[in-house]
Short mmCIF file of C-alpha atoms in Angstrom, two decimals:
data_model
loop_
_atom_site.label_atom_id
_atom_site.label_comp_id
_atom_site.label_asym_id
_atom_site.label_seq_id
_atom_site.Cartn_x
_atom_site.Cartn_y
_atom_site.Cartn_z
CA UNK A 230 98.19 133.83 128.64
CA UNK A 231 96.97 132.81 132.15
CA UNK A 232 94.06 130.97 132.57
CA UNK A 233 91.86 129.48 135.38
CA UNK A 234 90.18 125.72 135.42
CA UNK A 235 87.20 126.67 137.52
CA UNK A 236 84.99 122.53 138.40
CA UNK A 237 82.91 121.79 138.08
CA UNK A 238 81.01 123.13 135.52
CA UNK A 239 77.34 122.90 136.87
CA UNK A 240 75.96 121.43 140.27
CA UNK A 241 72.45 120.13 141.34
CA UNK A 242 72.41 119.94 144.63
CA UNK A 243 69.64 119.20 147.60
CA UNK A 244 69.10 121.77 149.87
CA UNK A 245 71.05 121.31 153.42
CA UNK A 246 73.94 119.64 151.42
CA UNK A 247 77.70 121.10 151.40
CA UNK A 248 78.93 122.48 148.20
CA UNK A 249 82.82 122.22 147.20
CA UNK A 250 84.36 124.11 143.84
CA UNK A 251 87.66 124.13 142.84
CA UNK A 252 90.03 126.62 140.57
CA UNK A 253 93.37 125.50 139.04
CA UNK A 254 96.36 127.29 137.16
CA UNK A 255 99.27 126.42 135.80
CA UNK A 256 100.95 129.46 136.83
CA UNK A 257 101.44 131.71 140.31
CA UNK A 258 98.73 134.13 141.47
CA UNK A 259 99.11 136.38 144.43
CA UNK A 260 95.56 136.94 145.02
CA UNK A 261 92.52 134.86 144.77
CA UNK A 262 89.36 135.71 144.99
CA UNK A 263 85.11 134.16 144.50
CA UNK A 264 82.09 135.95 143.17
CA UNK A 265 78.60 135.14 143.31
CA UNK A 266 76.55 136.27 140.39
CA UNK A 267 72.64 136.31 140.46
CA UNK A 268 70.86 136.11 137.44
CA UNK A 269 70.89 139.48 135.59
CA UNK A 270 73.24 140.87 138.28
CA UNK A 271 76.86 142.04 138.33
CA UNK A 272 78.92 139.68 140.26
CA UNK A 273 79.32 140.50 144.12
CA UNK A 274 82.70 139.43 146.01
CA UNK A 275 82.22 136.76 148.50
CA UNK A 276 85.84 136.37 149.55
CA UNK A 277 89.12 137.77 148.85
CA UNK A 278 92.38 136.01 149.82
CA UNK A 279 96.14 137.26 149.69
CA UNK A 280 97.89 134.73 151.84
CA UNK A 281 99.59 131.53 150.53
CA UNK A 282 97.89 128.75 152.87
CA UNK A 283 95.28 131.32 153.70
CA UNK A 284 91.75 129.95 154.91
CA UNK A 285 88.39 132.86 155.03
CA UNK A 286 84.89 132.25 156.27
CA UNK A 287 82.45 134.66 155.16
CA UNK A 288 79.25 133.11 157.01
CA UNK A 289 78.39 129.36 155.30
CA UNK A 290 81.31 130.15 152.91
CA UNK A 291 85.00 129.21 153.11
CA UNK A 292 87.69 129.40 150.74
CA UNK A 293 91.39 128.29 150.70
CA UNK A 294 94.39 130.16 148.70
CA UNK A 295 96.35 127.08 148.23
CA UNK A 296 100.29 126.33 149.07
CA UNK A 297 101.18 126.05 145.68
CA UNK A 298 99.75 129.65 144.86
CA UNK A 299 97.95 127.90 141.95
CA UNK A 300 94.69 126.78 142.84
CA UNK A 301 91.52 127.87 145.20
CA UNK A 302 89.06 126.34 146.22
CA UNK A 303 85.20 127.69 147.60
CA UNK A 304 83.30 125.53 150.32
CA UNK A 305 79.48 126.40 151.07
CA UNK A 306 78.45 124.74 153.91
CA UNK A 307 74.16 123.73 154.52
CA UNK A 308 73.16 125.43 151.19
CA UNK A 309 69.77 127.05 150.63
CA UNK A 310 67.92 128.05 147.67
CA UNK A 311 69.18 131.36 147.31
CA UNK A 312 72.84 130.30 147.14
CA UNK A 313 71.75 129.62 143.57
CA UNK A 314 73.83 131.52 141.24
CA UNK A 315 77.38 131.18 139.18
CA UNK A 316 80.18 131.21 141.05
CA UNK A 317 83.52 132.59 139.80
CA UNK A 318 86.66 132.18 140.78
CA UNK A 319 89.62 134.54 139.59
CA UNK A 320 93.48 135.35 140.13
CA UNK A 321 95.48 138.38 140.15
CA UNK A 322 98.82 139.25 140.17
CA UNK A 323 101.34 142.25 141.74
CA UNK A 324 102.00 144.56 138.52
CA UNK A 325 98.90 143.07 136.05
CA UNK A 326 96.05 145.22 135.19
CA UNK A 327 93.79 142.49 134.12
CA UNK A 328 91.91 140.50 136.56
CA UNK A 329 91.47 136.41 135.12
CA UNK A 330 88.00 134.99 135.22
CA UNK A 331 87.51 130.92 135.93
CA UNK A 332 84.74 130.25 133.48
CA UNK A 333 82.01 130.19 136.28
CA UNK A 334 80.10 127.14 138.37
CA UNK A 335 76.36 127.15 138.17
CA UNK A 336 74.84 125.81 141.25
CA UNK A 337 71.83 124.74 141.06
CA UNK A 338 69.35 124.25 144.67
CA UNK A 339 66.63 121.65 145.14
CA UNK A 340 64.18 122.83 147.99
CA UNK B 26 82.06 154.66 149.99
CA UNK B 27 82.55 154.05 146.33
CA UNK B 28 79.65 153.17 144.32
CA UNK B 29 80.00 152.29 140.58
CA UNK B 30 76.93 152.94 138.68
CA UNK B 31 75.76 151.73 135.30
CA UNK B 32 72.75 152.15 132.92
CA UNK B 33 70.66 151.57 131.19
CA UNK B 34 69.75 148.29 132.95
CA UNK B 35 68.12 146.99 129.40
CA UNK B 36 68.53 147.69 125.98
CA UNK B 37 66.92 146.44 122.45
CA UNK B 38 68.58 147.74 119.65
CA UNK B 39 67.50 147.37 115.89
CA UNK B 40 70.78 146.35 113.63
CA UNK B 41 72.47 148.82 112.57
CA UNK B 42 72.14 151.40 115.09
CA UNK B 43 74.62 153.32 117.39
CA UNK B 44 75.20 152.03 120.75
CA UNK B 45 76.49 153.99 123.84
CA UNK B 46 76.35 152.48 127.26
CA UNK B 47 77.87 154.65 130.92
CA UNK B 48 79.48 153.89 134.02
CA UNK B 49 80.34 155.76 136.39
CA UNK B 50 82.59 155.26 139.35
CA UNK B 51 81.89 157.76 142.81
CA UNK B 52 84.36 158.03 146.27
CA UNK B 53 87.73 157.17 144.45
CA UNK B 54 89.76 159.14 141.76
CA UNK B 55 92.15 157.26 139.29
CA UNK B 56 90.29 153.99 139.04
CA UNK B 57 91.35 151.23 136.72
CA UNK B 58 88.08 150.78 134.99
CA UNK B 59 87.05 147.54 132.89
CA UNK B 60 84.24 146.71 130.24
CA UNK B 61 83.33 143.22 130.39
CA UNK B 62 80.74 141.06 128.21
CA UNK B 63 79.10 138.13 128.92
CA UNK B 64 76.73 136.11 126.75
CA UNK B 65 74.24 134.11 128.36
CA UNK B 66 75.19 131.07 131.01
CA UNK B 67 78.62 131.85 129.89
CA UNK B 68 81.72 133.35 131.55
CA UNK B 69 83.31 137.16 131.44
CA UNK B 70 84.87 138.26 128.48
CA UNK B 71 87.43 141.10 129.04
CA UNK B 72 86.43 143.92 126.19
CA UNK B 73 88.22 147.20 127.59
CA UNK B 74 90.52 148.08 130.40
CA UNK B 75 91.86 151.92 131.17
CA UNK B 76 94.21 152.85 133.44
CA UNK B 77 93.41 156.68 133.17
CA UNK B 78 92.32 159.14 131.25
CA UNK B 79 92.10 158.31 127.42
CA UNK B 80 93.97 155.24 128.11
CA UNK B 81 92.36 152.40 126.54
CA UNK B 82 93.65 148.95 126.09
CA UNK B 83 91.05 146.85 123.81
CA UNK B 84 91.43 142.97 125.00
CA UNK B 85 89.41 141.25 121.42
CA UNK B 86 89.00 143.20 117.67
CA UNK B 87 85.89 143.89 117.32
CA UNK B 88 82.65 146.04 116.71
CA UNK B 89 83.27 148.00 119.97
CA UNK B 90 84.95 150.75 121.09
CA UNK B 91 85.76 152.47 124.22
CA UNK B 92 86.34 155.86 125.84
CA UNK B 93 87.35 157.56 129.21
CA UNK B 94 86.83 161.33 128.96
CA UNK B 95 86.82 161.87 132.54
CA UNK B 96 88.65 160.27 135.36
CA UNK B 97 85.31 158.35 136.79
CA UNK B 98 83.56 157.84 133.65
CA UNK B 99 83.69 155.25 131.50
CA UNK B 100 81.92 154.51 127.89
CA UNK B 101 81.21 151.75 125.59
CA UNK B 102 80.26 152.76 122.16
CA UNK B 103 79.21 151.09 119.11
CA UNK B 104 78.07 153.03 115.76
CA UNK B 105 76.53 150.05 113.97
CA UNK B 106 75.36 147.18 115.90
CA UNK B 107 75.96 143.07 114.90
CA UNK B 108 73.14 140.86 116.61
CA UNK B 109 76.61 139.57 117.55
CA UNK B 110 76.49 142.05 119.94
CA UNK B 111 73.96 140.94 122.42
CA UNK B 112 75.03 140.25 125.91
CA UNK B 113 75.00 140.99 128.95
CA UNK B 114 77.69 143.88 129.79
CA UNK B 115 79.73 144.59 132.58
CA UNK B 116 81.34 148.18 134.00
CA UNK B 117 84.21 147.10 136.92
CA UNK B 118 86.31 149.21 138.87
CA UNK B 119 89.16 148.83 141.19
CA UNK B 120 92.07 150.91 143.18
CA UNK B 121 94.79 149.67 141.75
CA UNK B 122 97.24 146.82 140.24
CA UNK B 123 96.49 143.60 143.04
CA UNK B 124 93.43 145.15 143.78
CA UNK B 125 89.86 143.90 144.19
CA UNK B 126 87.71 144.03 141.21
CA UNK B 127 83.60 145.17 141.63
CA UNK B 128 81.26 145.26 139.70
CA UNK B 129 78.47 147.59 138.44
CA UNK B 130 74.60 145.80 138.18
CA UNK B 131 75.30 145.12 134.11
CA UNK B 132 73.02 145.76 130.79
CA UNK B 133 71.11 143.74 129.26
CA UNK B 134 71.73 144.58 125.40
CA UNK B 135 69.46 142.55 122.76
CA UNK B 136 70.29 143.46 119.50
CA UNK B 137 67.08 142.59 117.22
#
């Protein structure tokens, strides 16, 4: 089945730094989208994209649906503490019921 | 709006016992709803998707089952618990096929 390579695994970062993740696939999705889970939360969407080549900002956050249609990727610029959290990236396709879940980045904060 | 709600928000179960966690789904009809479980600093594991009423697809055999009785409710059932079966689970919802996926605020089940 489909699967998403979501790097990296874990981050420790200092506060004020920029933050880059990344999401691979061997195959095509249409859509692409990054969550942000808090701890003992459900994840919350931070940015949906639909558009080969497509680049969204949601405030320090910006994401790319790349050319290929097979990878993503999720920039956080200045970070702060409370951009701790997982971050998830998933893909969906036109005509598929299931939604597929990259296995998560923890980013970690240092005040 | 829609809202999706869930609940309990904990849960500590002996072994053994019946399980039976809700979600509901408000300001949408026909949702594809999704039961999702995740065990701790680990990813989401797809358990249950429906696609309308009494139309369950299970994702992974196991101890779990699932049920849609109404168009906006969802349920998660269990009628003897596995400490296996700890996690933190997940209700989603969304509109459609190529449609956004959100989330409900989860349970915390311990199984003791």
């Amino acid at each position: 089945g489909q699967q998403l390579n979501q790097s990296p695994q874990s981050m420790f970062i200092q506060e004020g730094e920029d933050v880059s993740m990344n999401c691979t696939s061997s195959s095509i999705f249409n859509t692409w989208l990054w969550y942000k889970q808090d701890p003992g939360e459900g994840p919350v969407l931070l940015i949906a994209l639909y558009k080969a080549g497509e680049l969204t900002s949601n405030g320090r956050l910006t994401a790319q649906f790349g050319i290929t249609r097979k990878d993503s990727f999720l920039n956080i610029s200045a970070s702060i503490p409370s951009d701790v959290g997982i971050y998830f990236c998933a893909g969906l396709n036109t005509g598929g019921f299931k939604t597929i879940f990259g296995a998560g980045t923890r980013l970690f904060v240092k005040a | 709006s829609q809202t999706i709600h869930q609940w309990p928000a904990t849960l500590v179960q002996p072994v053994g016992s019946p399980l039976s966690l809700e979600c509901t789904v408000e300001g949408t009809s026909n949702p594809n709803l999704y039961w999702y479980r995740q065990a701790a600093g680990r990813g989401l594991q797809l358990l249950f998707y429906s696609i309308g009423i009494d139309q369950i697809s299970s994702e992974v055999p196991q101890n779990l089952s699932a049920s849609r009785p109404q168009d906006r409710q969802f349920i998660l059932s269990s009628k003897k618990l596995l400490l296996s079966d700890s996690g933190f689970y997940l209700c989603a919802w969304r509109r459609g096929e190529n449609e956004k996926l959100f989330f409900g605020s989860g349970t915390q089940l311990s199984v003791l």
